[in-house]
mmCIF file of N, CA and C in Angstrom:
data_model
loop_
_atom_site.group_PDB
_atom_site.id
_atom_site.type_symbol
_atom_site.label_atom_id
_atom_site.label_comp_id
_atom_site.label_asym_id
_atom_site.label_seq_id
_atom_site.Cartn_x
_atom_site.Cartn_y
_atom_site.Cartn_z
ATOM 1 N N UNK A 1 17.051 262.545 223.120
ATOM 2 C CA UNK A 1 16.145 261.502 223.569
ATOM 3 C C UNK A 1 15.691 260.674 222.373
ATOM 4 N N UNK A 2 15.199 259.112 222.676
ATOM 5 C CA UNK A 2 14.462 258.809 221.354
ATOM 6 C C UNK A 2 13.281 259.468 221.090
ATOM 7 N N UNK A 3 13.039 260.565 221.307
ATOM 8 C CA UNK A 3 11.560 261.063 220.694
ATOM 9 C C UNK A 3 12.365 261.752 219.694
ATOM 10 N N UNK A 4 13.061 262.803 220.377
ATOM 11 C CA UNK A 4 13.694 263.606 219.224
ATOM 12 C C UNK A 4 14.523 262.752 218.383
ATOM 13 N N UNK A 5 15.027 261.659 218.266
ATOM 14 C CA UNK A 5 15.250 260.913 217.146
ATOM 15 C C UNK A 5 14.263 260.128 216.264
ATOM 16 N N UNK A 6 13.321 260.106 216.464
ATOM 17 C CA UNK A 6 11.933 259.723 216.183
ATOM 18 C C UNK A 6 11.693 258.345 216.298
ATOM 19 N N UNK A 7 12.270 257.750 217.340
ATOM 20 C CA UNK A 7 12.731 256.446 217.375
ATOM 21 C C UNK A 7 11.003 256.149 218.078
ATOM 22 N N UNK A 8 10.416 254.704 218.110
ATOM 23 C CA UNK A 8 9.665 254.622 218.558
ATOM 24 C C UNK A 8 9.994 253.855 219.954
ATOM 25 N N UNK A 9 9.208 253.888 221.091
ATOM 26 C CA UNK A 9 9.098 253.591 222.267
ATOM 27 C C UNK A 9 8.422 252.778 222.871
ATOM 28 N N UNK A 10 8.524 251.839 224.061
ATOM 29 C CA UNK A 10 7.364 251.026 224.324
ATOM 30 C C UNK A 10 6.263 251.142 224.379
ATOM 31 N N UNK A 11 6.345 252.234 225.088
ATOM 32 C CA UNK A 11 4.590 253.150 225.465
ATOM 33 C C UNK A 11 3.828 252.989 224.161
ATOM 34 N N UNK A 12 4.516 253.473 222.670
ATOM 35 C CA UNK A 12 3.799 253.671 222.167
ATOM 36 C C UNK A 12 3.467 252.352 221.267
ATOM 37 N N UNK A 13 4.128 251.327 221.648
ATOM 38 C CA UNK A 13 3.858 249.601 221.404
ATOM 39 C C UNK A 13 2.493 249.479 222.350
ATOM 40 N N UNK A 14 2.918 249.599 223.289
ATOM 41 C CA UNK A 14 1.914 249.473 224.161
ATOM 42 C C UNK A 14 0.016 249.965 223.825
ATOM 43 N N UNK A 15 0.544 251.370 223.125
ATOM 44 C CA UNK A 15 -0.816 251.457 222.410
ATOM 45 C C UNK A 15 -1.141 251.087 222.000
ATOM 46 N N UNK A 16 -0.557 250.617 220.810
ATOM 47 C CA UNK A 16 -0.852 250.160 219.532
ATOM 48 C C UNK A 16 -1.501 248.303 220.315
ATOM 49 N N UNK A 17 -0.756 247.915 221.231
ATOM 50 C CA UNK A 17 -1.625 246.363 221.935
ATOM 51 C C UNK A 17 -3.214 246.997 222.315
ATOM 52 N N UNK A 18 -3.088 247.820 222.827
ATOM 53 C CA UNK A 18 -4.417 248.336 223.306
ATOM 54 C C UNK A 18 -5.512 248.247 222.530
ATOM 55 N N UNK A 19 -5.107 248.939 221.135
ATOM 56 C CA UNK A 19 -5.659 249.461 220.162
ATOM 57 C C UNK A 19 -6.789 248.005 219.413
ATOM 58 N N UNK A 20 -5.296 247.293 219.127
ATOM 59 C CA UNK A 20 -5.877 245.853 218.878
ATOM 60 C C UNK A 20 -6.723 245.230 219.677
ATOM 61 N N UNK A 21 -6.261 245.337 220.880
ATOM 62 C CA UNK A 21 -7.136 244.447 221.468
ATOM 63 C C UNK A 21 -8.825 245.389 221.955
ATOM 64 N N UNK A 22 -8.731 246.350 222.098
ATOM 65 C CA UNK A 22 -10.242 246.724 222.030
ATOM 66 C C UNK A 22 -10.325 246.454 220.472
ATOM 67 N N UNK A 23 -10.365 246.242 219.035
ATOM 68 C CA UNK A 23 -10.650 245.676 217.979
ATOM 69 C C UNK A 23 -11.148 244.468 218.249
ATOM 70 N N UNK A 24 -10.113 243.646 218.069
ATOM 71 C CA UNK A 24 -10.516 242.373 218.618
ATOM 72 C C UNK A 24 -11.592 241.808 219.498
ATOM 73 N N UNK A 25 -11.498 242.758 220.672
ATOM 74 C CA UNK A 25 -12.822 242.742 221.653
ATOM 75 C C UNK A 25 -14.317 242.787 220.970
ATOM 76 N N UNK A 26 -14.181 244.506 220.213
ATOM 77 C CA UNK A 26 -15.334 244.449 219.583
ATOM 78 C C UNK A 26 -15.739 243.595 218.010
ATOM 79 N N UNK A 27 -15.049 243.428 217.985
ATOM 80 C CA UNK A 27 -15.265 242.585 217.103
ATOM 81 C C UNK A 27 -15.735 240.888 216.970
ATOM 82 N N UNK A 28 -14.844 240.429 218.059
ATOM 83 C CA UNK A 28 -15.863 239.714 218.825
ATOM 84 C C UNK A 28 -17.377 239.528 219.160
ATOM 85 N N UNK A 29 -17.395 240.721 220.070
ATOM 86 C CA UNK A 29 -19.320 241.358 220.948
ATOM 87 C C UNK A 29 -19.661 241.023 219.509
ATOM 88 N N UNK A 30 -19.425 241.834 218.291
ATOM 89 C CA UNK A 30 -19.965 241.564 216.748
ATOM 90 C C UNK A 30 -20.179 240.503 216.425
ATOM 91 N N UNK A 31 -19.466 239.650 216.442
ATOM 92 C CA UNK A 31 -19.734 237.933 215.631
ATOM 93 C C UNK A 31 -20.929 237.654 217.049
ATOM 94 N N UNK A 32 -20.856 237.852 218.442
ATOM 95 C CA UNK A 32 -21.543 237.320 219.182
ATOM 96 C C UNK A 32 -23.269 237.656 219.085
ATOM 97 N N UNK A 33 -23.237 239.122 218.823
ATOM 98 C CA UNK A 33 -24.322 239.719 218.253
ATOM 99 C C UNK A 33 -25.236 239.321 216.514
ATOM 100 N N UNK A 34 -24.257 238.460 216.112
ATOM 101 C CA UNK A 34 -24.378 237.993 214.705
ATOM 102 C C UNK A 34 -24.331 239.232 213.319
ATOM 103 N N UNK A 35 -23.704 240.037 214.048
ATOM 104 C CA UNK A 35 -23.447 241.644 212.723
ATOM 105 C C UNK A 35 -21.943 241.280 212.548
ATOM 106 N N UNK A 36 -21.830 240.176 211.577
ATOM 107 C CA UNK A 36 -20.572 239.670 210.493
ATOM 108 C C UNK A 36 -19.945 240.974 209.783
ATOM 109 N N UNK A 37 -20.574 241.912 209.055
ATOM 110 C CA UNK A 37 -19.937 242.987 208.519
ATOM 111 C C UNK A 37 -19.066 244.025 210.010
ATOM 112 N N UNK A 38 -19.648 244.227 210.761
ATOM 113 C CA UNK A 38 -18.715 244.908 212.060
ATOM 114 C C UNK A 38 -17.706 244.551 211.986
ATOM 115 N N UNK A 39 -17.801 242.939 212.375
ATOM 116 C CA UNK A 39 -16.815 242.036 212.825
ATOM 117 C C UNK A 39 -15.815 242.153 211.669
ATOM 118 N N UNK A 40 -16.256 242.077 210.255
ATOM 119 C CA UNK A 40 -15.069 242.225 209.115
ATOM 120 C C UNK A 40 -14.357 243.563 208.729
ATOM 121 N N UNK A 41 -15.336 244.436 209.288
ATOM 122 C CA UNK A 41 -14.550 245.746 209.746
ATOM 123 C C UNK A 41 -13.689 246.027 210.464
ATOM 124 N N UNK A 42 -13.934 245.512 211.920
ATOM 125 C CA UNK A 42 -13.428 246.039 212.609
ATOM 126 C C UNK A 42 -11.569 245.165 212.384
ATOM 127 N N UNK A 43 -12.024 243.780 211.954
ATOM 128 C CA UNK A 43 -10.889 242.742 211.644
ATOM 129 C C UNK A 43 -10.219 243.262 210.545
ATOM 130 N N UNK A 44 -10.468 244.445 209.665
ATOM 131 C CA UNK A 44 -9.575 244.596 208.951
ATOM 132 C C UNK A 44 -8.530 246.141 209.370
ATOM 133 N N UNK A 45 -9.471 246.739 210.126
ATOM 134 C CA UNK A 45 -8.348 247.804 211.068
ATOM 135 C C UNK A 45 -7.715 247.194 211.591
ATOM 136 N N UNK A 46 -8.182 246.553 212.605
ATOM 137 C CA UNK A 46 -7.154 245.705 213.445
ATOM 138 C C UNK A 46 -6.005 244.984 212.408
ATOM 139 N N UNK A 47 -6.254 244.412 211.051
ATOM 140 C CA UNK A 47 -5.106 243.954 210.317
ATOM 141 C C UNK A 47 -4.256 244.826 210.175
ATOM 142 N N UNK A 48 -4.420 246.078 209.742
ATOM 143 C CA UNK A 48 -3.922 247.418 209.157
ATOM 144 C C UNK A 48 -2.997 247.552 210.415
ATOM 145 N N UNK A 49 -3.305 247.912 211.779
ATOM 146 C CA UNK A 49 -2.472 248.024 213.345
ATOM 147 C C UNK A 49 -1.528 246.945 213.416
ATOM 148 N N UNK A 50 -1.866 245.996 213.149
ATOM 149 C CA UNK A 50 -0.805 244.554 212.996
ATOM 150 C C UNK A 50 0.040 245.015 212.408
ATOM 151 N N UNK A 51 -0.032 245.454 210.934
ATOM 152 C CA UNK A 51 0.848 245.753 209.860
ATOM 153 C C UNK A 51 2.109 246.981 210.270
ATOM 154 N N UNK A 52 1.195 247.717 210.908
ATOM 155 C CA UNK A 52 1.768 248.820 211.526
ATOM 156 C C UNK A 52 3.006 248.819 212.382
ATOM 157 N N UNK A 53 2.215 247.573 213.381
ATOM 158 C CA UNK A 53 3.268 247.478 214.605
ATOM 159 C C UNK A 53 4.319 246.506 213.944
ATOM 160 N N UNK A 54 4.335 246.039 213.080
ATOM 161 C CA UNK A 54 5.465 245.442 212.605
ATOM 162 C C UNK A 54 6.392 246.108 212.102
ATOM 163 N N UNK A 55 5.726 247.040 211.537
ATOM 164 C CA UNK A 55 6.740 247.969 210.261
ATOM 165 C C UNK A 55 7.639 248.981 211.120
ATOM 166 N N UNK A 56 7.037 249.002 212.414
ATOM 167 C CA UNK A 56 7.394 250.348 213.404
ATOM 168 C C UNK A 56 7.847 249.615 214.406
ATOM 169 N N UNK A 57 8.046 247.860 215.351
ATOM 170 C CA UNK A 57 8.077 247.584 215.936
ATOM 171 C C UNK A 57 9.010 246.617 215.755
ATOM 172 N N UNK A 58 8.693 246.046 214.323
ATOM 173 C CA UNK A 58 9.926 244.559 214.097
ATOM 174 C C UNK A 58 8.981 243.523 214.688
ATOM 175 N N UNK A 59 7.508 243.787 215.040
ATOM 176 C CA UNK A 59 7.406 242.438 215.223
ATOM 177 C C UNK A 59 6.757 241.686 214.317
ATOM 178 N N UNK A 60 6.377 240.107 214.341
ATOM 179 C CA UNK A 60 6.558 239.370 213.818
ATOM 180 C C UNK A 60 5.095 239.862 212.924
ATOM 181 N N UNK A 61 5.384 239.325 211.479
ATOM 182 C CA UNK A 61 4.458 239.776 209.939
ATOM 183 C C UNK A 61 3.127 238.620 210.239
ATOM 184 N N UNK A 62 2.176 239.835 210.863
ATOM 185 C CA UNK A 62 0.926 238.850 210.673
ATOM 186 C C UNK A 62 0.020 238.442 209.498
ATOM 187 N N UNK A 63 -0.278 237.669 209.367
ATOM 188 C CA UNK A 63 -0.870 236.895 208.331
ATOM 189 C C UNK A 63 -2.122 237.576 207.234
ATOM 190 N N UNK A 64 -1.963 237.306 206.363
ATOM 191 C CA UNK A 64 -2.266 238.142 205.651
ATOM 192 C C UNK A 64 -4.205 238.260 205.716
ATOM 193 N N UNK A 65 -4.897 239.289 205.655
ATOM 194 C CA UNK A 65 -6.454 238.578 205.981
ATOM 195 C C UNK A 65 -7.130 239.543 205.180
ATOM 196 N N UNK A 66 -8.193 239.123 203.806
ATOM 197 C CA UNK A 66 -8.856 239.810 202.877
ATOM 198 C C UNK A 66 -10.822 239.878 203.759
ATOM 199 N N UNK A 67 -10.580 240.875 204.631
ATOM 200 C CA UNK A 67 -11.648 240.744 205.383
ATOM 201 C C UNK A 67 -13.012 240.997 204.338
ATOM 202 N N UNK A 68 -12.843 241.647 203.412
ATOM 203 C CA UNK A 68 -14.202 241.880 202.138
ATOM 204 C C UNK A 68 -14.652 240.350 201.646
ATOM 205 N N UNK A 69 -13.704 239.564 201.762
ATOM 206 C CA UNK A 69 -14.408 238.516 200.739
ATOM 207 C C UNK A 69 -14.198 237.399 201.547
ATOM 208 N N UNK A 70 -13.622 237.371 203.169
ATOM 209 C CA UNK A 70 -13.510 235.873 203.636
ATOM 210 C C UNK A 70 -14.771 235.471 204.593
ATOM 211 N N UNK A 71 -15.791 234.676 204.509
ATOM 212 C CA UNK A 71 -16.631 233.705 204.877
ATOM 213 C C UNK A 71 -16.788 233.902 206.348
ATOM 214 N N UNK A 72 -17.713 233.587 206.884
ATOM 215 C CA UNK A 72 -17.483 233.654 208.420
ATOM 216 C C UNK A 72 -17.119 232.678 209.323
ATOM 217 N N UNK A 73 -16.635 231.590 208.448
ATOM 218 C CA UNK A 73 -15.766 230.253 209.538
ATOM 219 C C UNK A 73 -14.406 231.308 209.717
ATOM 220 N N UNK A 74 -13.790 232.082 208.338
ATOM 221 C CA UNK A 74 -12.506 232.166 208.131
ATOM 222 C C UNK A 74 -12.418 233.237 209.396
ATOM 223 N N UNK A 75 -13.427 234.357 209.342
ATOM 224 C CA UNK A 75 -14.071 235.930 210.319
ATOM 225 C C UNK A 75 -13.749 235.132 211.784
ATOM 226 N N UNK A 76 -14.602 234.068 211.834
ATOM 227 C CA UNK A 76 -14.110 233.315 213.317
ATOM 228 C C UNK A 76 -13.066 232.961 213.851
ATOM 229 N N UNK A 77 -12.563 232.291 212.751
ATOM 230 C CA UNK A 77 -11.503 231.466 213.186
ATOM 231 C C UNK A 77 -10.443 232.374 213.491
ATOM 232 N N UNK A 78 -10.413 233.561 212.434
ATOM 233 C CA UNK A 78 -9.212 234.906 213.037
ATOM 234 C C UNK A 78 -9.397 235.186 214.453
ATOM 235 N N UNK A 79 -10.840 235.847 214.310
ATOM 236 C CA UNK A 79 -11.341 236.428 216.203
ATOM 237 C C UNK A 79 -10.683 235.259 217.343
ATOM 238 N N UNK A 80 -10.927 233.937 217.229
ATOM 239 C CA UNK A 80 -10.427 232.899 218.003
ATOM 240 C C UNK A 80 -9.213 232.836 218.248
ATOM 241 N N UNK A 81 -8.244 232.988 217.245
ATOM 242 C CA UNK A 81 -6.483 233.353 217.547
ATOM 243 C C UNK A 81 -5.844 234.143 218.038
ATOM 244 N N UNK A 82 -7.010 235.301 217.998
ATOM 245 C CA UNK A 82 -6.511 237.167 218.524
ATOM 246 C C UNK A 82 -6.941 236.997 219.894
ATOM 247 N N UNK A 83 -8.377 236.371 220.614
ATOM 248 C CA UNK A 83 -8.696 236.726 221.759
ATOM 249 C C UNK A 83 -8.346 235.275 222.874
ATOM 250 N N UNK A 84 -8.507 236.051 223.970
ATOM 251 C CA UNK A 84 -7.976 234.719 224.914
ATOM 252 C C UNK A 84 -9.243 233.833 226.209
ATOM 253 N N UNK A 85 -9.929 233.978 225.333
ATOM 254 C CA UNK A 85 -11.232 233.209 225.832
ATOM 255 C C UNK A 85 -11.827 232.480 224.746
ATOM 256 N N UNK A 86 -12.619 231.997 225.524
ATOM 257 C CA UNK A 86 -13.296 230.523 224.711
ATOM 258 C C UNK A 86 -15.124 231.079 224.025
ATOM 259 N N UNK A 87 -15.012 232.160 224.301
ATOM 260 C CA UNK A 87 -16.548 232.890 223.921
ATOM 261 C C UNK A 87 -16.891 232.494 222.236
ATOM 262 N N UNK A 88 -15.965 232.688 221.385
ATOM 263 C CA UNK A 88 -16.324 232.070 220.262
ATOM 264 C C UNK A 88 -16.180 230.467 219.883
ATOM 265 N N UNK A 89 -15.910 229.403 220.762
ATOM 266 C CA UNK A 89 -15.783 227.879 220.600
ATOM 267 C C UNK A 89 -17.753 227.312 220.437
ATOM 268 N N UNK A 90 -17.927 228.105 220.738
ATOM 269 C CA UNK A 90 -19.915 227.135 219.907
ATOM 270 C C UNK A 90 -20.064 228.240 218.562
ATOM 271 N N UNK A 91 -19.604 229.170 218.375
ATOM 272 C CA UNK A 91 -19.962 230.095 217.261
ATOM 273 C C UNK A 91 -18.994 229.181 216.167
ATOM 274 N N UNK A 92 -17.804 229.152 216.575
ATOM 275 C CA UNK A 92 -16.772 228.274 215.721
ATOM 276 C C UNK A 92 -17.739 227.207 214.755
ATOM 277 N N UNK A 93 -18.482 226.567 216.234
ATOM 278 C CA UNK A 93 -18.709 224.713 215.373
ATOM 279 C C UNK A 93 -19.720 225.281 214.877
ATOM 280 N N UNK A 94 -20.391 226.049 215.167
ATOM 281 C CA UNK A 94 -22.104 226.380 214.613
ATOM 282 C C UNK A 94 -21.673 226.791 213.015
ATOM 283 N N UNK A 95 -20.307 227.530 212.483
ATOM 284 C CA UNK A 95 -19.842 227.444 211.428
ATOM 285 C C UNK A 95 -19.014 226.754 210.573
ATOM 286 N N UNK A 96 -18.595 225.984 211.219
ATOM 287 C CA UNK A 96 -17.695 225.060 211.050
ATOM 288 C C UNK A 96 -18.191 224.117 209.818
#
């Protein structure tokens, strides 16, 4: 089977979307709550899972993100690309 070849599987792609996207989620509620350090936390696991699913998945090399030292237009503007609602578009301009 591919397990016993140690091949990886959708399912476990599938986690790894999960994974991100509750990140992303909370990380979000974070910028919405105005606790910026969460939000750069939680945005830099979630980078680390990106990295992951590429290296294990082939998919495409996400962009590189120094969550310790980037600003909170830059904190936003990531959360805004990852999630698929408009909840951060007045947090955006309020930093902008």
């Amino acid at each position: 089977t591919d397990e016993d070849l140690g091949m990886q599987t959708l399912e476990d792609e599938v986690r790894v979307d999960w994974i991100l996207s509750f990140l992303y989620g909370f990380g979000t509620q974070s910028i919405l709550d105005d606790s910026v350090a969460a939000a750069r936390i939680h945005a830099e696991i979630a980078c680390f899972f990106e990295h992951v699913k590429c290296a294990t998945f082939g998919t495409k090399q996400p962009e590189f993100f120094e969550t310790e030292v980037a600003d909170i237009h830059t904190v936003v503007s990531l959360y805004r690309k990852k999630i698929p609602c408009s909840c951060l578009d007045e947090k955006y301009k309020e930093v902008k």
